[in-house]
XYZ file of C-alpha atoms in Angstrom:
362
model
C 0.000 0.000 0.000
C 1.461 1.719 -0.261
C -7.092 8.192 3.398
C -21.651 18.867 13.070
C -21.503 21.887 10.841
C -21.270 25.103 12.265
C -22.037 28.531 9.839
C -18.980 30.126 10.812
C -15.746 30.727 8.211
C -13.458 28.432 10.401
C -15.905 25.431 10.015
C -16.610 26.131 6.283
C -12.638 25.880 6.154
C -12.407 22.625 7.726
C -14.830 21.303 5.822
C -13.364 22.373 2.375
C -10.046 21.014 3.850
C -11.970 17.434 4.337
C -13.440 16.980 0.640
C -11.763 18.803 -1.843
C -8.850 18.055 -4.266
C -5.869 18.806 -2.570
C -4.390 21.066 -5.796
C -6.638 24.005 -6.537
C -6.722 27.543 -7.963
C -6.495 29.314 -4.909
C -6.788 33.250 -3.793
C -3.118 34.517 -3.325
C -1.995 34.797 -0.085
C 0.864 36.851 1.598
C 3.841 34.720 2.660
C 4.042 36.630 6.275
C 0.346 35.849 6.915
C 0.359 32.369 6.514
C 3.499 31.763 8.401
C 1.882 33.925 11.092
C -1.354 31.686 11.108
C 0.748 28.900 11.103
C 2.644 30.067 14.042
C -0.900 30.820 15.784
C -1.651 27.000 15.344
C 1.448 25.410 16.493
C 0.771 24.113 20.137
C 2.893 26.448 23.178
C 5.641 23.790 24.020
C 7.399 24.635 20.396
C 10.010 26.151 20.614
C 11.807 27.512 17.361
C 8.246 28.653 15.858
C 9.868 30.323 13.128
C 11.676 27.644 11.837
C 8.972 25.343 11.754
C 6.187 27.976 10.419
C 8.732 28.608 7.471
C 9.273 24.875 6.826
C 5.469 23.908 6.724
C 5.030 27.040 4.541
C 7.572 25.626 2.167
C 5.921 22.520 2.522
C 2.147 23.840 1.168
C 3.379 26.443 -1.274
C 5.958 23.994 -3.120
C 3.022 21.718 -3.983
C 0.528 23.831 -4.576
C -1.883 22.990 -1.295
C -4.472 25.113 0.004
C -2.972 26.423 3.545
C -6.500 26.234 4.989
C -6.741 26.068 8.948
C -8.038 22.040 8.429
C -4.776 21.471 6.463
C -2.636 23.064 8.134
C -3.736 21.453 11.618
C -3.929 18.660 10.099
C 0.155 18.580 9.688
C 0.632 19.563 12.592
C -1.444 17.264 14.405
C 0.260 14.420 12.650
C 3.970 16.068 14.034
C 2.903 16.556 17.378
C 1.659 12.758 17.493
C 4.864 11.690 15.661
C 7.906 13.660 17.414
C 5.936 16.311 19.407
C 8.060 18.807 17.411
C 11.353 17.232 17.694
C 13.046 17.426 13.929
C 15.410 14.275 15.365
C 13.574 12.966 18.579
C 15.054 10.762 21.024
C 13.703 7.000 20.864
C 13.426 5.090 24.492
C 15.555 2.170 24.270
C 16.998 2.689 20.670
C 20.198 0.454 21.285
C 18.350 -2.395 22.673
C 15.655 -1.996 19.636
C 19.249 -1.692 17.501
C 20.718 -5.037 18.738
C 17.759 -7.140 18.680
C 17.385 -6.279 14.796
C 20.906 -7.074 14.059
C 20.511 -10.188 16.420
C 17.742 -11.713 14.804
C 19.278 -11.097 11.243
C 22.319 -13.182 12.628
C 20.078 -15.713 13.599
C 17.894 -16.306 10.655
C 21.561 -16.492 8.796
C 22.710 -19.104 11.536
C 25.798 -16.148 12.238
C 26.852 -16.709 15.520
C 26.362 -13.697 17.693
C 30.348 -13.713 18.977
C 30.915 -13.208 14.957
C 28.705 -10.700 14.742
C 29.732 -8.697 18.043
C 33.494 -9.053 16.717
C 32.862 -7.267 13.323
C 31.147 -4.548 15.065
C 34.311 -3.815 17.017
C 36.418 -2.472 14.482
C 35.781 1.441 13.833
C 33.451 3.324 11.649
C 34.025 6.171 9.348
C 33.426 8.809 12.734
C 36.356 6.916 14.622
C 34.249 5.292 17.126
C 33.874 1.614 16.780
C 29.811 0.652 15.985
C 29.708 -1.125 18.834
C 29.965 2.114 20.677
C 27.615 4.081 18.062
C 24.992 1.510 18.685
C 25.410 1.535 22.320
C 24.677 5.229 22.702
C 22.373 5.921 19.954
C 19.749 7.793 20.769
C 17.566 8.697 17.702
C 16.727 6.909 14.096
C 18.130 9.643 12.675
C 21.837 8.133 14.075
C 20.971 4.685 13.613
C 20.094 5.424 9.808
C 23.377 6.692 9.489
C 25.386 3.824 11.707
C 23.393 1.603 9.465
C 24.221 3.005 6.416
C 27.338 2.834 7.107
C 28.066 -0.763 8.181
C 26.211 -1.990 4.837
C 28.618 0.061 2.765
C 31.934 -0.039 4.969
C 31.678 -3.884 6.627
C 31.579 -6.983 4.389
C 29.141 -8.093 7.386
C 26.636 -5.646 7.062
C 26.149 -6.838 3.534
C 25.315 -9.934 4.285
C 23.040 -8.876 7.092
C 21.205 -6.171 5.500
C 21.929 -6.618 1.529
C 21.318 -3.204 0.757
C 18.729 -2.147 2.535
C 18.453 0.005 4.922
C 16.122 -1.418 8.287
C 15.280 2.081 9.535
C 11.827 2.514 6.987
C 10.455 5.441 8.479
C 11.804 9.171 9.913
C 11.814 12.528 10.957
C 9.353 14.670 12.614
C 5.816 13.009 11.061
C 7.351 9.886 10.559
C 6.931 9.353 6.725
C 7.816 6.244 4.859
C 11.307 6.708 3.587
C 10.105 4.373 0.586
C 7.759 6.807 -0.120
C 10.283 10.090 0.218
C 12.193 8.464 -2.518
C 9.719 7.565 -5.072
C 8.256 10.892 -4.508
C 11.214 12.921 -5.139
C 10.534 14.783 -7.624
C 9.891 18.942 -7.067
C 11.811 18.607 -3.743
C 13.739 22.226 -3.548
C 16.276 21.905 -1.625
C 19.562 20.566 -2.561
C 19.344 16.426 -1.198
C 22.310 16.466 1.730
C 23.801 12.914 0.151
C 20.414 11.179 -0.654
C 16.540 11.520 0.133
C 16.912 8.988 3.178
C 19.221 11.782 4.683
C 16.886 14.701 3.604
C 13.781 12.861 5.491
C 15.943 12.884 9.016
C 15.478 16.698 8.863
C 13.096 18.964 9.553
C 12.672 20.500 6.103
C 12.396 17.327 4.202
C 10.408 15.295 7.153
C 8.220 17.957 6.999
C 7.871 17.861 2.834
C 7.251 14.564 2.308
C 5.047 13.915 5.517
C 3.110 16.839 4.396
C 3.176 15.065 0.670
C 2.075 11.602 2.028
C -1.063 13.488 4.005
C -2.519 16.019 2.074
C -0.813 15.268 -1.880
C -3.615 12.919 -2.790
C -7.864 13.647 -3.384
C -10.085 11.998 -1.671
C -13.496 12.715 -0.417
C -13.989 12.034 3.017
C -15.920 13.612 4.890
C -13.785 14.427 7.944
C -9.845 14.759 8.431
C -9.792 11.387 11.015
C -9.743 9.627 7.818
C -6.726 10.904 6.329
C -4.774 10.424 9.019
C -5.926 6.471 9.411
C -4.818 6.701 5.802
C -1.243 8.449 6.708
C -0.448 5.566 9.102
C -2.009 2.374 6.578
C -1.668 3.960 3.236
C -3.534 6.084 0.709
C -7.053 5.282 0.613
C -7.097 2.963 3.390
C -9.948 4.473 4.933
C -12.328 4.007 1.787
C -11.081 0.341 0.559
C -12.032 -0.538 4.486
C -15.273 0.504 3.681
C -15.633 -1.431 0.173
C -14.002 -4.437 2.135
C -17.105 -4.192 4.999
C -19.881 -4.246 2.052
C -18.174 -6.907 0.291
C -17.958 -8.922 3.473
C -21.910 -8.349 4.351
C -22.756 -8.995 0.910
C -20.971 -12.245 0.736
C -21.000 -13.476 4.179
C -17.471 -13.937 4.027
C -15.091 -12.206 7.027
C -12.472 -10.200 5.764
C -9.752 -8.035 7.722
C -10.757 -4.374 7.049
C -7.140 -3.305 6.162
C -7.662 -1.216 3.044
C -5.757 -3.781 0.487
C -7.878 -4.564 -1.976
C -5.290 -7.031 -3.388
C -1.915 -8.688 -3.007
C 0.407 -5.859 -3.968
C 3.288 -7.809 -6.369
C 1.537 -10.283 -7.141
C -0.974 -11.602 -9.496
C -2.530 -14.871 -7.042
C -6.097 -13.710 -5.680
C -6.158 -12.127 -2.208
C -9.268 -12.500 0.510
C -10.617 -9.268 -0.539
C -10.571 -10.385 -4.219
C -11.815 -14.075 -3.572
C -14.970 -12.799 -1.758
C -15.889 -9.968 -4.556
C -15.704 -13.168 -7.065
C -18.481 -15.120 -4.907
C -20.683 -11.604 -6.165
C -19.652 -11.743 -9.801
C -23.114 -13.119 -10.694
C -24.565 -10.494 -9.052
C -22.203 -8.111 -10.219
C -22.628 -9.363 -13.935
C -18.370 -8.740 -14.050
C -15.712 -11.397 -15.002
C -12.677 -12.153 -12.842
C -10.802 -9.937 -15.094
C -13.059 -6.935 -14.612
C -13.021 -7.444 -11.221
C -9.512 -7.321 -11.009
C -8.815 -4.540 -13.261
C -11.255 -2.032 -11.031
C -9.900 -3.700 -7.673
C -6.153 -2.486 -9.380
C -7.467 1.033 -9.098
C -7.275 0.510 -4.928
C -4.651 3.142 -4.527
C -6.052 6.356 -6.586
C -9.892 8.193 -6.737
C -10.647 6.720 -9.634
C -11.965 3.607 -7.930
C -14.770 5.179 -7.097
C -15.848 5.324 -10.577
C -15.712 1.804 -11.566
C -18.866 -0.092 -11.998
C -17.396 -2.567 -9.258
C -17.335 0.183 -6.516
C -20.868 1.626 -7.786
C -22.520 -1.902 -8.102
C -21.226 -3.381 -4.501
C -22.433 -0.066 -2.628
C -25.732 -0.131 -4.612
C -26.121 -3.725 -3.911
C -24.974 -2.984 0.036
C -27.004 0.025 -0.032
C -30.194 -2.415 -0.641
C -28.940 -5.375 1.127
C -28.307 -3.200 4.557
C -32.324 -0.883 3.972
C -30.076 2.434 4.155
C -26.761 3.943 2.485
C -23.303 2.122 3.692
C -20.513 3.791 4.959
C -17.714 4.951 2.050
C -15.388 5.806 5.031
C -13.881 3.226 7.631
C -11.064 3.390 10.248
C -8.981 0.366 9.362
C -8.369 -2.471 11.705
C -4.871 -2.865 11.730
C -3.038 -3.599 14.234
C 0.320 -1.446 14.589
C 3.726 -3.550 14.772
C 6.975 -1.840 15.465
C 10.053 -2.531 17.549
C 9.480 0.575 19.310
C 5.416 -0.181 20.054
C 5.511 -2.528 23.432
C 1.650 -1.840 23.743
C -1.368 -3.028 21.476
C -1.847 -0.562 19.118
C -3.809 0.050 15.854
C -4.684 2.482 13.081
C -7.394 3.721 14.770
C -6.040 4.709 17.491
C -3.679 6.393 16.378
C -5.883 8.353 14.168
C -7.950 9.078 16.986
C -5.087 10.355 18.802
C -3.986 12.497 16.016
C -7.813 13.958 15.682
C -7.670 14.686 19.573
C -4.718 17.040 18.269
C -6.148 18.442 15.116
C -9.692 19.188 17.318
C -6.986 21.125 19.794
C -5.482 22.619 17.021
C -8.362 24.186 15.616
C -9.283 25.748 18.613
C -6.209 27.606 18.832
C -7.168 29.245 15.355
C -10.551 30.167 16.521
């Protein structure tokens, strides 16, 4: 995968922030006043306001998205929850999430741990030995970097890591690194090395986490859904929907995760086994079915008969319209998550922010 109405101008905002496309013709702003509303909506703890005003700025005028008070809470909700503001926060027990990684690499390799621990002692590029760097690091940022280094200094690393790096995720909201780098293009700053590096800081965390939030359409109907969709993937929040009317219309569980099929691969997932039990219904072949299920991951599923025809079908089944908008069940697995976790939540969490947010530009 890879997302009550109130007649005032601040609700009319948020609710044009919810539904529309995210790239519009929009009434020219002055740069100073919408770094000054963004400073206005950044919570009290942060510090250097400034810095991160002109960075989200950079962020919405680079790609052309409305800097409306939803949107703009809306990223910096998602930072708060991520790294409360902190462009290369400290992790709780990094070196012990560190070591296990590298440990259980060794072991599904059969490398004896004494082999691994010895190759470890010689020094890095920084003149301490990694063994030290990984025993005192204290954010991903670091552990990117001692990582990147043993798979392109240490003969070991390559065979522990090929050439990828473990760290998938950084900087202040968190974004996919896989995602920074096939999304590249328009970035405007020069890229410190490579785009791994540029997501570690506060700049390029905050372009591409902005990118992966807001730089897609989608018409929900409130912001919660967008940020389920940050954490599980674009459109996650809709395709959990279509997967809950398949499932009622066919009687057949599924797990509401937003994939509509097996990504790389062309064998039939759950989601696409259960619409085929409809295809009578559905007057579609398995082909059609699969072409419009391939559409999972932009709007224009939405317009395929298959979307139109389950709802319709739902619609009737159910005596009353189904939802088109569903909080994921996933459940959220990490290293660094020792609780039981899950999309929604998080997204909850996140909207607890946003709500707080939006008060502050009231």
């Amino acid at each position: 995968m890879t997302y009550p109405k109130r007649l005032s101008l601040l609700a009319l905002m948020v609710l044009a922030g919810c539904t529309s496309q995210p790239k519009k013709d929009l009434p020219e702003r002055r740069p100073a006043d919408v770094k000054a509303q963004i400073a206005q909506l950044l919570p009290a703890k942060v510090s250097d306001r400034q810095g991160w005003s002109n960075d989200i700025f950079a962020a919405f005028n680079g790609q052309g998205l409305d800097p409306s008070v939803s949107n703009l809470c809306s990223v910096i909700a998602v930072t708060d929850q991520e790294s409360t503001f902190s462009a290369d926060a400290t992790v709780a027990g990094l070196p012990k999430i560190a070591w296990g990684e590298i440990d259980r690499r060794a072991a599904k390799l059969h490398i004896p741990s004494f082999v691994v621990r010895t190759a470890l002692m010689i020094n890095s590029p920084n003149g301490k030995s990694y063994t030290a760097r990984l025993d005192n690091v204290r954010s991903e940022k670091e552990l990117s970097a001692i990582f990147d280094d043993f798979i392109n200094m240490v003969p070991m690393g390559q065979t522990l890591f090929g050439n990828l790096n473990p760290i998938h995720t950084g900087g202040p909201m968190q974004v996919s690194i896989a995602f920074a780098e096939a999304h590249a293009k328009g970035y405007p700053w020069p890229v410190d090395g490579s785009i791994r590096r540029e997501v570690f800081t506060r700049r390029g965390g905050v372009w591409f986490g902005t990118m992966h939030l807001l730089g897609y359409p989608a018409n929900y109907s409130r912001q919660i859904y967008r940020f389920a969709d940050f954490n599980a993937g674009w459109y996650a929040s809709r395709n959990a929907a279509f997967q809950a009317a398949v499932s009622r219309l066919s009687g057949i569980k599924l797990t509401l995760d937003g994939d509509l099929i097996l990504y790389g691969s062309d064998q039939a997932g759950s989601t696409e086994l259960a619409v085929r039990t409809l295809k009578s219904r559905l007057d579609m072949s398995d082909r059609a079915i699969r072409s419009a299920l391939e559409k999972g991951q932009s709007i224009e599923f939405e317009k395929t008969d298959l979307w139109q025809q389950v709802f319709a079908l739902a619609d009737k089944n159910a005596g009353g319209r189904q939802p088109r908008e569903m909080l994921p069940g996933i459940k959220l697995e990490s290293p660094k998550i020792t609780r039981n976790l899950t999309t929604a939540w998080f997204a909850q969490r996140v909207n607890g922010r946003y709500q707080s947010c939006l008060a502050r530009g009231k």
